[in-house]
JSON list of C-alpha atoms in Angstrom, two decimals:
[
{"chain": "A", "resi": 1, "resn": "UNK", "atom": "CA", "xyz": [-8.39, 11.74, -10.25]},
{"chain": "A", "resi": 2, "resn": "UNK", "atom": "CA", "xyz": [-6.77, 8.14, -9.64]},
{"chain": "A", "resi": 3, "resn": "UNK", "atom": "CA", "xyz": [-8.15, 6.41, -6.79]},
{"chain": "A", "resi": 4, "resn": "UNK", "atom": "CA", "xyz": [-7.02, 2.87, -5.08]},
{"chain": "A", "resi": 5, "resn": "UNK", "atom": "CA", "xyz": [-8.44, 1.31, -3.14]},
{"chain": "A", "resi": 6, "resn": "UNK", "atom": "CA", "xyz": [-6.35, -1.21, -0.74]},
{"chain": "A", "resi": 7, "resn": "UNK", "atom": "CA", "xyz": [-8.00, -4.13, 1.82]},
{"chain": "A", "resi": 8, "resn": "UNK", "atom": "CA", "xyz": [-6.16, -5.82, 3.83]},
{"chain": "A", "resi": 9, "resn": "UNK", "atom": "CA", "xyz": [-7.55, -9.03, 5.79]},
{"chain": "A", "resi": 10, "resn": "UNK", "atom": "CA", "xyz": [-6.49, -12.27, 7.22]},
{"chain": "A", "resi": 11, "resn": "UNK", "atom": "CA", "xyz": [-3.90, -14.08, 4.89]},
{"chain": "A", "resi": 12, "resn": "UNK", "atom": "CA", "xyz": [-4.72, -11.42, 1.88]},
{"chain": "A", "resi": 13, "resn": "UNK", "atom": "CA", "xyz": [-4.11, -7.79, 0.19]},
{"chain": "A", "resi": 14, "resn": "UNK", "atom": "CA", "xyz": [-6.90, -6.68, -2.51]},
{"chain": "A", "resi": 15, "resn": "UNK", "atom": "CA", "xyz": [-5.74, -3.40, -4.43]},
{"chain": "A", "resi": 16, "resn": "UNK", "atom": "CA", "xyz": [-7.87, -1.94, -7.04]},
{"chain": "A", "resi": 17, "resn": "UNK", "atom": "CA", "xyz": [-7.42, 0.97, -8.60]},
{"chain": "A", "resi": 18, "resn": "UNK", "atom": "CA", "xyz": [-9.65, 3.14, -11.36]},
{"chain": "A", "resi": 19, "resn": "UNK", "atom": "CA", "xyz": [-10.56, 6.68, -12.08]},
{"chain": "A", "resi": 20, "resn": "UNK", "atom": "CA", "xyz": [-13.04, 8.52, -9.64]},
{"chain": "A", "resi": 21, "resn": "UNK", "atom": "CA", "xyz": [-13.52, 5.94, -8.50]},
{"chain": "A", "resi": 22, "resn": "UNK", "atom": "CA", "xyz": [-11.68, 2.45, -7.60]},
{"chain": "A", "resi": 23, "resn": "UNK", "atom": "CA", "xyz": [-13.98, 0.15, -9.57]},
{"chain": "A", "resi": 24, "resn": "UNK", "atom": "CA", "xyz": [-11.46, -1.66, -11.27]},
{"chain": "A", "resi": 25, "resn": "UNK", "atom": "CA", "xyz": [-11.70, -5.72, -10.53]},
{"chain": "A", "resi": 26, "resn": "UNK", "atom": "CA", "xyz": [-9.13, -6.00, -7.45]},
{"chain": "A", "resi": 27, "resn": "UNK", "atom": "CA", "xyz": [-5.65, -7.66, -7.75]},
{"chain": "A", "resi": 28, "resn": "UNK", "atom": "CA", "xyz": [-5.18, -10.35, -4.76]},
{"chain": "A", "resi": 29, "resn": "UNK", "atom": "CA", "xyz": [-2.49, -10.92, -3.27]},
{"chain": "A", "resi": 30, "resn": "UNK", "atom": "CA", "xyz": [-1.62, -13.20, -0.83]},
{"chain": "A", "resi": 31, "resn": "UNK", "atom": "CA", "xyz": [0.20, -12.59, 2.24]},
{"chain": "A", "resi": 32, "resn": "UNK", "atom": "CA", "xyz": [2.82, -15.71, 1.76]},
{"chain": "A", "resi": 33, "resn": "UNK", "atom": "CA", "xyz": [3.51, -14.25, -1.44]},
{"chain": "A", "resi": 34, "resn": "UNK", "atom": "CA", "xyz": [4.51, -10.86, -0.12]},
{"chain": "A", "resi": 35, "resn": "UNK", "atom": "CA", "xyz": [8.21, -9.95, 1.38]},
{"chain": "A", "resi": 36, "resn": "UNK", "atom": "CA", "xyz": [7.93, -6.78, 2.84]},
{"chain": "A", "resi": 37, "resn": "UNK", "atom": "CA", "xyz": [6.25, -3.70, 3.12]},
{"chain": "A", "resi": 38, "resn": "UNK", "atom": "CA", "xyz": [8.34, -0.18, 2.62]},
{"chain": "A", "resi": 39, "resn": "UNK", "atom": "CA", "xyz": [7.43, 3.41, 2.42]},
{"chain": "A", "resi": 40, "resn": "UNK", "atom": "CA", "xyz": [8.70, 4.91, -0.99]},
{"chain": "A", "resi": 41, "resn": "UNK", "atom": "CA", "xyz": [8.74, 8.89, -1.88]},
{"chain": "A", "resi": 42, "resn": "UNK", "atom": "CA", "xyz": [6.50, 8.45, -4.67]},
{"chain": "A", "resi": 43, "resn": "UNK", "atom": "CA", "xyz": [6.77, 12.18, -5.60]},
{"chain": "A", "resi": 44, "resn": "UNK", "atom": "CA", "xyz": [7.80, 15.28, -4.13]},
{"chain": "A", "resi": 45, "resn": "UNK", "atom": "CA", "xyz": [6.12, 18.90, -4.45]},
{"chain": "A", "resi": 46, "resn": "UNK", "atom": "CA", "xyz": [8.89, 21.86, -3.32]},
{"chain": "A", "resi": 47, "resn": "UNK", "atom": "CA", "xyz": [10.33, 20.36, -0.18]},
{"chain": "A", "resi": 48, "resn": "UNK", "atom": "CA", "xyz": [7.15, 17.70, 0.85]},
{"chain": "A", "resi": 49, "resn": "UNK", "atom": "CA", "xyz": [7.49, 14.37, -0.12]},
{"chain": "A", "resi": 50, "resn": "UNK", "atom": "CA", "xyz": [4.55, 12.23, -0.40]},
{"chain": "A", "resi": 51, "resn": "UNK", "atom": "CA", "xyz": [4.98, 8.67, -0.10]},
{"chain": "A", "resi": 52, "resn": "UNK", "atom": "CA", "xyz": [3.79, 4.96, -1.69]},
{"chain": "A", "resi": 53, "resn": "UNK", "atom": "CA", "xyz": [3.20, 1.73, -0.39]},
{"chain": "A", "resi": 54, "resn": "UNK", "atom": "CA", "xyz": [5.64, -0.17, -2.58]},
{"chain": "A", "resi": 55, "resn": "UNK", "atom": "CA", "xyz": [4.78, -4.41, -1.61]},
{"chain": "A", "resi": 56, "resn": "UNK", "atom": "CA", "xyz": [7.84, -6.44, -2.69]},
{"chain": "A", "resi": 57, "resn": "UNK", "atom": "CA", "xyz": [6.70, -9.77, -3.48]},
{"chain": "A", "resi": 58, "resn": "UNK", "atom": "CA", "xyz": [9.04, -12.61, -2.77]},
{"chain": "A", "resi": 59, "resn": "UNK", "atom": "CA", "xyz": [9.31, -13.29, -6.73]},
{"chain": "A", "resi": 60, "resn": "UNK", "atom": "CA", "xyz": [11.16, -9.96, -6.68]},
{"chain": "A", "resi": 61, "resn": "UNK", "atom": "CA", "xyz": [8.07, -8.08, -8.29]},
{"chain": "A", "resi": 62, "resn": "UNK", "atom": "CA", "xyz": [7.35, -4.82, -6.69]},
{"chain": "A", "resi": 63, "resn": "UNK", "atom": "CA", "xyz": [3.36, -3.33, -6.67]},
{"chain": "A", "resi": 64, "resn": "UNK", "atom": "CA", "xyz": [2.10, 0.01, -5.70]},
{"chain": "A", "resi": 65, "resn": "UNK", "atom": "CA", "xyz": [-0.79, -0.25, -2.84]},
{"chain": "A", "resi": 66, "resn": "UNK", "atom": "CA", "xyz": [-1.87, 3.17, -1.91]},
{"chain": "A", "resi": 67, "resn": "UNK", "atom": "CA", "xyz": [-0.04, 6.74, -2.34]},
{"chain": "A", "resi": 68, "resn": "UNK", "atom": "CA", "xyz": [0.34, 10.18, -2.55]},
{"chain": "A", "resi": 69, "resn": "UNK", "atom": "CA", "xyz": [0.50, 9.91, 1.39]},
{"chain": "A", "resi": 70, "resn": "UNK", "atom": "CA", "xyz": [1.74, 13.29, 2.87]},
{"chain": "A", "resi": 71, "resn": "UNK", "atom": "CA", "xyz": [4.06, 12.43, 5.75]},
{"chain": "A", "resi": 72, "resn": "UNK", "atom": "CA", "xyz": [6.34, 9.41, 6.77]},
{"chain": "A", "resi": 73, "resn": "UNK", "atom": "CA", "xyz": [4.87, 8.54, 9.73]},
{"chain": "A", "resi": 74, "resn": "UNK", "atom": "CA", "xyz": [1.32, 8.18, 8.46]},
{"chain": "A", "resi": 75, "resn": "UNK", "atom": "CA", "xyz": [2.31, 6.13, 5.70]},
{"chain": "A", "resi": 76, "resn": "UNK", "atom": "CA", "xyz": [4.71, 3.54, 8.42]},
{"chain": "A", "resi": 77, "resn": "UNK", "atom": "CA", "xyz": [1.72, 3.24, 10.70]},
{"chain": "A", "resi": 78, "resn": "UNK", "atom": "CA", "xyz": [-0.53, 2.11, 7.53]},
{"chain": "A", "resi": 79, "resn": "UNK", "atom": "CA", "xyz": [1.97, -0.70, 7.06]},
{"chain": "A", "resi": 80, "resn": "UNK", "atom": "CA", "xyz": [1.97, -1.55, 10.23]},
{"chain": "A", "resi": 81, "resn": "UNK", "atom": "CA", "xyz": [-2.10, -1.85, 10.50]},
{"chain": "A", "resi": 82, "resn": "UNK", "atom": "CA", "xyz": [-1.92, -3.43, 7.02]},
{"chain": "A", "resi": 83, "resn": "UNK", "atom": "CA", "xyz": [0.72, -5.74, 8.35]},
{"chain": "A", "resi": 84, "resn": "UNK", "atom": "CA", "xyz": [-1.69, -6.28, 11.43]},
{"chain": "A", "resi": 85, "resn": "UNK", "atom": "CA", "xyz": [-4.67, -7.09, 9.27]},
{"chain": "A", "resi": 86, "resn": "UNK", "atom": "CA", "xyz": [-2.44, -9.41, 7.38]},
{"chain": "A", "resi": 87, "resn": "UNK", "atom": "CA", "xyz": [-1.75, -11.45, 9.58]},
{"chain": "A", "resi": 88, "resn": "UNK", "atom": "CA", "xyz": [-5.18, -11.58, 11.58]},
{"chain": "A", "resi": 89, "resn": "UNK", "atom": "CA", "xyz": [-4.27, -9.44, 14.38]},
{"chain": "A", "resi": 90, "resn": "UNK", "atom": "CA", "xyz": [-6.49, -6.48, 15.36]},
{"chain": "A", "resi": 91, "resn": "UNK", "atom": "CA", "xyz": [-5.26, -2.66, 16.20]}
]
């Protein structure tokens, strides 16, 4: 029953996480600090892999935002909006 909760805006990424719900205070991080967004397999079930956001900060520090995404694809185009949002940009 884990939920997080990720926001992405202009110059930041908020991730909070909790159970049932994502009430947890958010952890901020700001886009100068981040290197690069990847798609990870996070965990596979038979032959389906389902997918994290891992963030790799430029520190070298790695954070989770968002997973248990069912397909590739989805989980590259919500980097790329996230991305997008980042850096001001709209879809």
């Amino acid at each position: 029953f884990a939920v997080t909760r990720v926001i992405a805006e202009p110059g930041v990424l908020r991730v909070s996480r909790g159970y049932i719900s994502a009430g947890g205070k958010p952890r901020t991080i700001a886009a100068t600090d981040i290197a690069s967004m990847q798609p990870k397999v996070g965990m596979q079930v038979g032959s389906t892999p389902y997918y994290d956001i891992e963030v790799t900060l430029k520190n070298g520090r790695k954070q989770t935002a968002g997973g248990g995404i069912r397909g590739k694809r989805q989980v590259e185009w919500l980097i790329t909006e996230m991305e997008k949002a980042l850096a001001g940009k709209s879809s």
